[in-house]
Amino acid sequence: MIFLKTEDEIELMRAANQLVAKTLAEVGKHVKSGVTTKELDRVAEEFIRDNGGVPTFKDFPNPCGGTPFPASICTSVNDVVVHGVPNDTPLVDGDIVSVDCGVLLDGFNGDSCYTFCVGEVSEDVAKLLDVTKKALYEGIACAQQGKRIGDISSAVQTLCESHGYGVVREFVGHGIGRKMHEDPQVPNYGRKGNGPMIKSGLCIAIEPMITMGSPKVYMMEDNWTIKTRDGKPSAHFEHTIAVHKGKLEILSSFEDIEKAK
Ligand code: MG
Ligand code: MG
């Protein structure tokens, strides 16, 4: 069941997503060679709580029956696609790290992810990040009232596959609101004109998870970390958007992240 949001609810969604955006920017300031992802997690948790939010991912129940998620952000390095658990391994120049952040504020959730470069990355990794981010915005551009979820999916898939990249099938974008994951699912692959109709009040997280090689992934023994099977790097960019008043609005933002670069 898709919960369409009122203007008042979208206002709260906007606030939650702005806090996510500011948290990601804060984390981004600390991304450099020698820093551990556990340190990034501490920065995020402190920032979220200082601003009155609750990190949604902390103690998030494990869908595979394992232990709950132990941290406030997911930090997915290089060949980790999603759900990387912050650890004590220092980042090194040339790494990429996808920081996925969820915040609950005043009863509503925000959700956004940005893949950061640690120092200089190789040209082909930089291109993977560029194309994945572009795919996110091309998907968002299709999230117009009266279109269908499949229009978003198709736009993301078409661009990424035209570059020979893999589109991960096992994980998808989602509706978002009082719960982090609501209906509808928003896959990064699909056909134009298919799927649920986009109506006013729809709030969804669009989040291409794109690999440099094969789209095949596997889960590590911690029951969280998802890696590419071929060991090639993977990128992940995510925005939460709302469709309302006949327009689409991106509720999260990369502006502060990119201003700080
Ligand atoms: Mg996310
Ligand atoms: Mg999400």
mmCIF file of C-alpha atoms and ligand atoms in Angstrom:
data_model
loop_
_atom_site.group_PDB
_atom_site.id
_atom_site.type_symbol
_atom_site.label_atom_id
_atom_site.label_comp_id
_atom_site.label_asym_id
_atom_site.label_seq_id
_atom_site.Cartn_x
_atom_site.Cartn_y
_atom_site.Cartn_z
ATOM 1 C CA MET A 1 0.000 0.000 0.000
ATOM 2 C CA ILE A 2 1.399 3.384 -1.035
ATOM 3 C CA PHE A 3 0.988 6.153 1.555
ATOM 4 C CA LEU A 4 0.671 9.473 -0.258
ATOM 5 C CA LYS A 5 1.795 12.400 1.909
ATOM 6 C CA THR A 6 0.062 15.654 2.747
ATOM 7 C CA GLU A 7 1.843 19.009 2.409
ATOM 8 C CA ASP A 8 2.428 19.035 6.193
ATOM 9 C CA GLU A 9 3.994 15.597 6.028
ATOM 10 C CA ILE A 10 6.205 16.593 3.090
ATOM 11 C CA GLU A 11 7.382 19.543 5.167
ATOM 12 C CA LEU A 12 8.559 17.103 7.851
ATOM 13 C CA MET A 13 10.119 14.837 5.215
ATOM 14 C CA ARG A 14 12.024 17.851 3.896
ATOM 15 C CA ALA A 15 13.422 18.617 7.358
ATOM 16 C CA ALA A 16 14.523 15.002 7.905
ATOM 17 C CA ASN A 17 16.193 14.905 4.507
ATOM 18 C CA GLN A 18 17.940 18.228 5.050
ATOM 19 C CA LEU A 19 19.433 16.786 8.218
ATOM 20 C CA VAL A 20 20.617 13.761 6.207
ATOM 21 C CA ALA A 21 22.170 16.127 3.645
ATOM 22 C CA LYS A 22 23.988 18.084 6.353
ATOM 23 C CA THR A 23 25.171 14.870 7.999
ATOM 24 C CA LEU A 24 26.609 13.569 4.722
ATOM 25 C CA ALA A 25 28.386 16.904 4.197
ATOM 26 C CA GLU A 26 29.809 16.673 7.712
ATOM 27 C CA VAL A 27 31.010 13.118 7.093
ATOM 28 C CA GLY A 28 32.439 14.194 3.734
ATOM 29 C CA LYS A 29 34.702 16.723 5.462
ATOM 30 C CA HIS A 30 36.348 13.822 7.290
ATOM 31 C CA VAL A 31 36.794 11.467 4.322
ATOM 32 C CA LYS A 32 40.534 11.234 3.725
ATOM 33 C CA SER A 33 43.382 8.769 3.678
ATOM 34 C CA GLY A 34 44.032 7.274 7.156
ATOM 35 C CA VAL A 35 40.509 7.781 8.517
ATOM 36 C CA THR A 36 38.520 4.682 9.458
ATOM 37 C CA THR A 37 34.879 4.180 8.604
ATOM 38 C CA LYS A 38 34.199 3.752 12.345
ATOM 39 C CA GLU A 39 35.456 7.302 12.822
ATOM 40 C CA LEU A 40 33.105 8.479 10.063
ATOM 41 C CA ASP A 41 30.271 6.683 11.837
ATOM 42 C CA ARG A 42 31.022 8.526 15.076
ATOM 43 C CA VAL A 43 30.955 11.869 13.237
ATOM 44 C CA ALA A 44 27.581 10.995 11.705
ATOM 45 C CA GLU A 45 25.928 9.716 14.873
ATOM 46 C CA GLU A 46 27.030 12.707 16.923
ATOM 47 C CA PHE A 47 25.865 15.160 14.255
ATOM 48 C CA ILE A 48 22.468 13.488 13.854
ATOM 49 C CA ARG A 49 21.789 13.339 17.608
ATOM 50 C CA ASP A 50 23.069 16.911 18.207
ATOM 51 C CA ASN A 51 20.460 18.027 15.685
ATOM 52 C CA GLY A 52 17.598 16.201 17.367
ATOM 53 C CA GLY A 53 17.431 13.231 14.984
ATOM 54 C CA VAL A 54 17.759 9.500 15.439
ATOM 55 C CA PRO A 55 19.999 7.497 13.091
ATOM 56 C CA THR A 56 17.510 5.123 11.448
ATOM 57 C CA PHE A 57 20.103 2.490 10.582
ATOM 58 C CA LYS A 58 21.371 2.057 14.154
ATOM 59 C CA ASP A 59 20.035 -1.292 15.419
ATOM 60 C CA PHE A 60 18.037 -1.739 12.208
ATOM 61 C CA PRO A 61 16.644 -5.304 12.250
ATOM 62 C CA ASN A 62 18.537 -7.743 10.027
ATOM 63 C CA PRO A 63 16.269 -8.979 7.216
ATOM 64 C CA CYS A 64 18.405 -12.140 7.006
ATOM 65 C CA GLY A 65 18.006 -12.988 10.669
ATOM 66 C CA GLY A 66 21.489 -11.892 11.765
ATOM 67 C CA THR A 67 22.384 -9.246 14.325
ATOM 68 C CA PRO A 68 20.874 -5.736 13.969
ATOM 69 C CA PHE A 69 22.950 -3.122 12.115
ATOM 70 C CA PRO A 70 25.575 -1.920 14.599
ATOM 71 C CA ALA A 71 26.205 1.599 13.263
ATOM 72 C CA SER A 72 24.515 4.862 12.243
ATOM 73 C CA ILE A 73 25.655 4.903 8.607
ATOM 74 C CA CYS A 74 26.486 2.265 6.021
ATOM 75 C CA THR A 75 30.026 2.700 4.710
ATOM 76 C CA SER A 76 30.606 0.658 1.573
ATOM 77 C CA VAL A 77 34.215 0.737 0.342
ATOM 78 C CA ASN A 78 35.288 -0.141 -3.243
ATOM 79 C CA ASP A 79 33.757 -3.540 -4.110
ATOM 80 C CA VAL A 80 31.212 -3.268 -1.281
ATOM 81 C CA VAL A 81 27.927 -2.391 -2.956
ATOM 82 C CA VAL A 82 25.718 -1.583 0.046
ATOM 83 C CA HIS A 83 25.300 -2.164 3.796
ATOM 84 C CA GLY A 84 29.018 -1.977 4.588
ATOM 85 C CA VAL A 85 29.539 -2.050 8.361
ATOM 86 C CA PRO A 86 31.900 0.678 9.662
ATOM 87 C CA ASN A 87 35.209 -0.879 10.798
ATOM 88 C CA ASP A 88 38.763 -0.077 11.895
ATOM 89 C CA THR A 89 40.419 -0.317 8.469
ATOM 90 C CA PRO A 90 41.846 3.065 7.432
ATOM 91 C CA LEU A 91 40.786 4.424 4.048
ATOM 92 C CA VAL A 92 43.615 4.860 1.550
ATOM 93 C CA ASP A 93 44.088 7.147 -1.451
ATOM 94 C CA GLY A 94 42.227 5.835 -4.459
ATOM 95 C CA ASP A 95 39.422 4.232 -2.417
ATOM 96 C CA ILE A 96 35.800 5.128 -2.864
ATOM 97 C CA VAL A 97 33.331 4.973 0.025
ATOM 98 C CA SER A 98 29.552 5.107 -0.326
ATOM 99 C CA VAL A 99 28.047 6.657 2.783
ATOM 100 C CA ASP A 100 24.360 5.839 3.152
ATOM 101 C CA CYS A 101 22.565 7.801 5.861
ATOM 102 C CA GLY A 102 19.055 7.552 7.251
ATOM 103 C CA VAL A 103 17.551 9.878 9.848
ATOM 104 C CA LEU A 104 14.276 9.840 11.745
ATOM 105 C CA LEU A 105 13.185 13.352 12.715
ATOM 106 C CA ASP A 106 9.752 14.290 14.097
ATOM 107 C CA GLY A 107 8.265 10.984 12.995
ATOM 108 C CA PHE A 108 9.518 11.011 9.383
ATOM 109 C CA ASN A 109 12.533 9.545 7.628
ATOM 110 C CA GLY A 110 15.201 10.931 5.362
ATOM 111 C CA ASP A 111 17.469 8.735 3.240
ATOM 112 C CA SER A 112 20.363 9.658 0.978
ATOM 113 C CA CYS A 113 23.679 8.224 -0.129
ATOM 114 C CA TYR A 114 26.824 9.702 -1.690
ATOM 115 C CA THR A 115 29.915 7.935 -2.961
ATOM 116 C CA PHE A 116 33.018 9.874 -1.895
ATOM 117 C CA CYS A 117 36.516 9.636 -3.366
ATOM 118 C CA VAL A 118 39.482 9.262 -1.021
ATOM 119 C CA GLY A 119 42.179 11.465 -2.571
ATOM 120 C CA GLU A 120 42.615 10.829 -6.273
ATOM 121 C CA VAL A 121 40.801 7.887 -7.810
ATOM 122 C CA SER A 122 41.522 6.238 -11.154
ATOM 123 C CA GLU A 123 39.898 7.626 -14.272
ATOM 124 C CA ASP A 124 37.608 4.633 -14.738
ATOM 125 C CA VAL A 125 36.391 4.815 -11.130
ATOM 126 C CA ALA A 126 35.726 8.554 -11.511
ATOM 127 C CA LYS A 127 33.670 7.779 -14.610
ATOM 128 C CA LEU A 128 31.667 5.105 -12.762
ATOM 129 C CA LEU A 129 30.771 7.700 -10.120
ATOM 130 C CA ASP A 130 29.876 10.330 -12.729
ATOM 131 C CA VAL A 131 27.600 7.995 -14.656
ATOM 132 C CA THR A 132 25.900 6.644 -11.509
ATOM 133 C CA LYS A 133 25.151 10.150 -10.272
ATOM 134 C CA LYS A 134 23.922 11.167 -13.725
ATOM 135 C CA ALA A 135 21.672 8.080 -13.761
ATOM 136 C CA LEU A 136 20.198 9.165 -10.434
ATOM 137 C CA TYR A 137 19.264 12.567 -11.860
ATOM 138 C CA GLU A 138 17.944 11.073 -15.087
ATOM 139 C CA GLY A 139 15.770 8.761 -13.010
ATOM 140 C CA ILE A 140 14.582 11.668 -10.881
ATOM 141 C CA ALA A 141 13.652 13.645 -14.024
ATOM 142 C CA CYS A 142 11.206 10.846 -14.885
ATOM 143 C CA ALA A 143 9.458 11.019 -11.512
ATOM 144 C CA GLN A 144 6.657 13.213 -12.847
ATOM 145 C CA GLN A 145 3.045 13.038 -11.831
ATOM 146 C CA GLY A 146 1.194 10.775 -14.275
ATOM 147 C CA LYS A 147 4.293 8.780 -15.250
ATOM 148 C CA ARG A 148 5.091 5.344 -13.847
ATOM 149 C CA ILE A 149 7.812 3.918 -11.613
ATOM 150 C CA GLY A 150 9.077 1.892 -14.595
ATOM 151 C CA ASP A 151 9.926 5.164 -16.375
ATOM 152 C CA ILE A 152 12.412 5.943 -13.585
ATOM 153 C CA SER A 153 13.784 2.376 -13.636
ATOM 154 C CA SER A 154 14.225 2.347 -17.389
ATOM 155 C CA ALA A 155 16.067 5.687 -17.454
ATOM 156 C CA VAL A 156 18.585 4.508 -14.833
ATOM 157 C CA GLN A 157 19.137 1.129 -16.468
ATOM 158 C CA THR A 158 19.472 2.478 -20.023
ATOM 159 C CA LEU A 159 22.160 5.020 -19.151
ATOM 160 C CA CYS A 160 24.221 2.686 -16.960
ATOM 161 C CA GLU A 161 24.110 -0.274 -19.318
ATOM 162 C CA SER A 162 25.031 1.957 -22.272
ATOM 163 C CA HIS A 163 28.371 2.394 -20.465
ATOM 164 C CA GLY A 164 28.743 -1.351 -19.920
ATOM 165 C CA TYR A 165 28.052 -1.112 -16.200
ATOM 166 C CA GLY A 166 26.086 -3.591 -14.091
ATOM 167 C CA VAL A 167 22.731 -2.700 -12.542
ATOM 168 C CA VAL A 168 22.304 -4.515 -9.235
ATOM 169 C CA ARG A 169 18.993 -6.381 -9.120
ATOM 170 C CA GLU A 170 18.788 -7.507 -5.490
ATOM 171 C CA PHE A 171 18.429 -4.022 -3.971
ATOM 172 C CA VAL A 172 16.043 -1.290 -5.035
ATOM 173 C CA GLY A 173 14.805 2.169 -4.159
ATOM 174 C CA HIS A 174 11.608 2.503 -2.139
ATOM 175 C CA GLY A 175 8.763 4.559 -0.851
ATOM 176 C CA ILE A 176 9.655 6.433 2.340
ATOM 177 C CA GLY A 177 7.782 8.241 5.082
ATOM 178 C CA ARG A 178 6.984 7.254 8.652
ATOM 179 C CA LYS A 179 8.837 4.081 7.783
ATOM 180 C CA MET A 180 12.226 3.939 6.096
ATOM 181 C CA HIS A 181 11.021 1.391 3.560
ATOM 182 C CA GLU A 182 7.475 1.715 2.246
ATOM 183 C CA ASP A 183 5.785 0.788 -1.004
ATOM 184 C CA PRO A 184 6.390 1.087 -3.875
ATOM 185 C CA GLN A 185 9.679 -0.578 -4.757
ATOM 186 C CA VAL A 186 11.736 1.529 -7.158
ATOM 187 C CA PRO A 187 14.032 -0.840 -9.103
ATOM 188 C CA ASN A 188 16.979 0.443 -11.118
ATOM 189 C CA TYR A 189 15.943 -1.751 -14.032
ATOM 190 C CA GLY A 190 12.612 -2.087 -15.797
ATOM 191 C CA ARG A 191 10.419 -0.961 -18.619
ATOM 192 C CA LYS A 192 8.884 2.391 -19.421
ATOM 193 C CA GLY A 193 5.153 2.559 -18.805
ATOM 194 C CA ASN A 194 5.245 -0.278 -16.247
ATOM 195 C CA GLY A 195 4.729 -0.227 -12.502
ATOM 196 C CA PRO A 196 2.677 1.962 -10.168
ATOM 197 C CA MET A 197 1.466 5.372 -11.374
ATOM 198 C CA ILE A 198 3.236 8.392 -9.869
ATOM 199 C CA LYS A 199 0.645 10.447 -7.986
ATOM 200 C CA SER A 200 0.758 13.683 -6.047
ATOM 201 C CA GLY A 201 2.027 13.059 -2.509
ATOM 202 C CA LEU A 202 4.365 10.233 -3.526
ATOM 203 C CA CYS A 203 7.676 10.243 -1.626
ATOM 204 C CA ILE A 204 10.349 7.825 -2.837
ATOM 205 C CA ALA A 205 14.061 7.170 -2.498
ATOM 206 C CA ILE A 206 15.726 6.654 -5.878
ATOM 207 C CA GLU A 207 19.091 4.940 -5.514
ATOM 208 C CA PRO A 208 21.089 3.445 -8.376
ATOM 209 C CA MET A 209 23.611 0.852 -7.162
ATOM 210 C CA ILE A 210 25.903 0.416 -10.151
ATOM 211 C CA THR A 211 28.923 -1.866 -10.639
ATOM 212 C CA MET A 212 31.875 -1.482 -12.964
ATOM 213 C CA GLY A 213 31.553 -5.090 -14.094
ATOM 214 C CA SER A 214 28.988 -7.817 -13.570
ATOM 215 C CA PRO A 215 25.879 -6.912 -11.554
ATOM 216 C CA LYS A 216 26.200 -10.135 -9.523
ATOM 217 C CA VAL A 217 26.607 -9.650 -5.785
ATOM 218 C CA TYR A 218 26.966 -11.786 -2.660
ATOM 219 C CA MET A 219 26.476 -11.306 1.075
ATOM 220 C CA MET A 220 29.360 -11.707 3.523
ATOM 221 C CA GLU A 221 29.194 -13.753 6.715
ATOM 222 C CA ASP A 222 28.173 -10.745 8.812
ATOM 223 C CA ASN A 223 24.765 -10.982 7.054
ATOM 224 C CA TRP A 224 25.019 -7.313 6.080
ATOM 225 C CA THR A 225 27.922 -6.498 3.758
ATOM 226 C CA ILE A 226 27.070 -6.917 0.072
ATOM 227 C CA LYS A 227 30.005 -7.189 -2.349
ATOM 228 C CA THR A 228 30.384 -7.533 -6.100
ATOM 229 C CA ARG A 229 31.172 -11.106 -7.065
ATOM 230 C CA ASP A 230 33.882 -10.067 -9.502
ATOM 231 C CA GLY A 231 35.544 -7.751 -6.979
ATOM 232 C CA LYS A 232 35.066 -4.670 -9.165
ATOM 233 C CA PRO A 233 34.070 -1.345 -7.595
ATOM 234 C CA SER A 234 30.493 -0.211 -7.128
ATOM 235 C CA ALA A 235 28.889 3.225 -6.751
ATOM 236 C CA HIS A 236 25.703 4.320 -4.990
ATOM 237 C CA PHE A 237 23.961 7.693 -5.099
ATOM 238 C CA GLU A 238 20.546 8.269 -3.541
ATOM 239 C CA HIS A 239 18.061 11.094 -3.156
ATOM 240 C CA THR A 240 14.648 11.191 -1.497
ATOM 241 C CA ILE A 241 12.126 13.056 -3.632
ATOM 242 C CA ALA A 242 8.521 14.171 -3.326
ATOM 243 C CA VAL A 243 5.968 14.691 -6.081
ATOM 244 C CA HIS A 244 3.531 17.408 -5.081
ATOM 245 C CA LYS A 245 1.829 20.566 -6.313
ATOM 246 C CA GLY A 246 2.309 19.237 -9.845
ATOM 247 C CA LYS A 247 6.082 19.259 -9.470
ATOM 248 C CA LEU A 248 8.876 17.081 -8.237
ATOM 249 C CA GLU A 249 11.085 18.230 -5.397
ATOM 250 C CA ILE A 250 14.386 16.691 -4.331
ATOM 251 C CA LEU A 251 14.114 16.684 -0.541
ATOM 252 C CA SER A 252 17.706 15.632 0.145
ATOM 253 C CA SER A 253 20.658 17.533 -1.329
ATOM 254 C CA PHE A 254 24.296 17.132 -2.391
ATOM 255 C CA GLU A 255 24.849 20.887 -2.406
ATOM 256 C CA ASP A 256 26.712 21.115 0.905
ATOM 257 C CA ILE A 257 28.809 18.039 0.080
ATOM 258 C CA GLU A 258 29.892 19.439 -3.260
ATOM 259 C CA LYS A 259 30.401 22.972 -1.971
ATOM 260 C CA ALA A 260 32.950 21.641 0.507
ATOM 261 C CA LYS A 261 35.035 19.922 -2.210
HETATM 262 MG MG MG B 1 19.898 4.962 1.794
HETATM 263 MG MG MG B 2 17.163 3.958 0.522
#
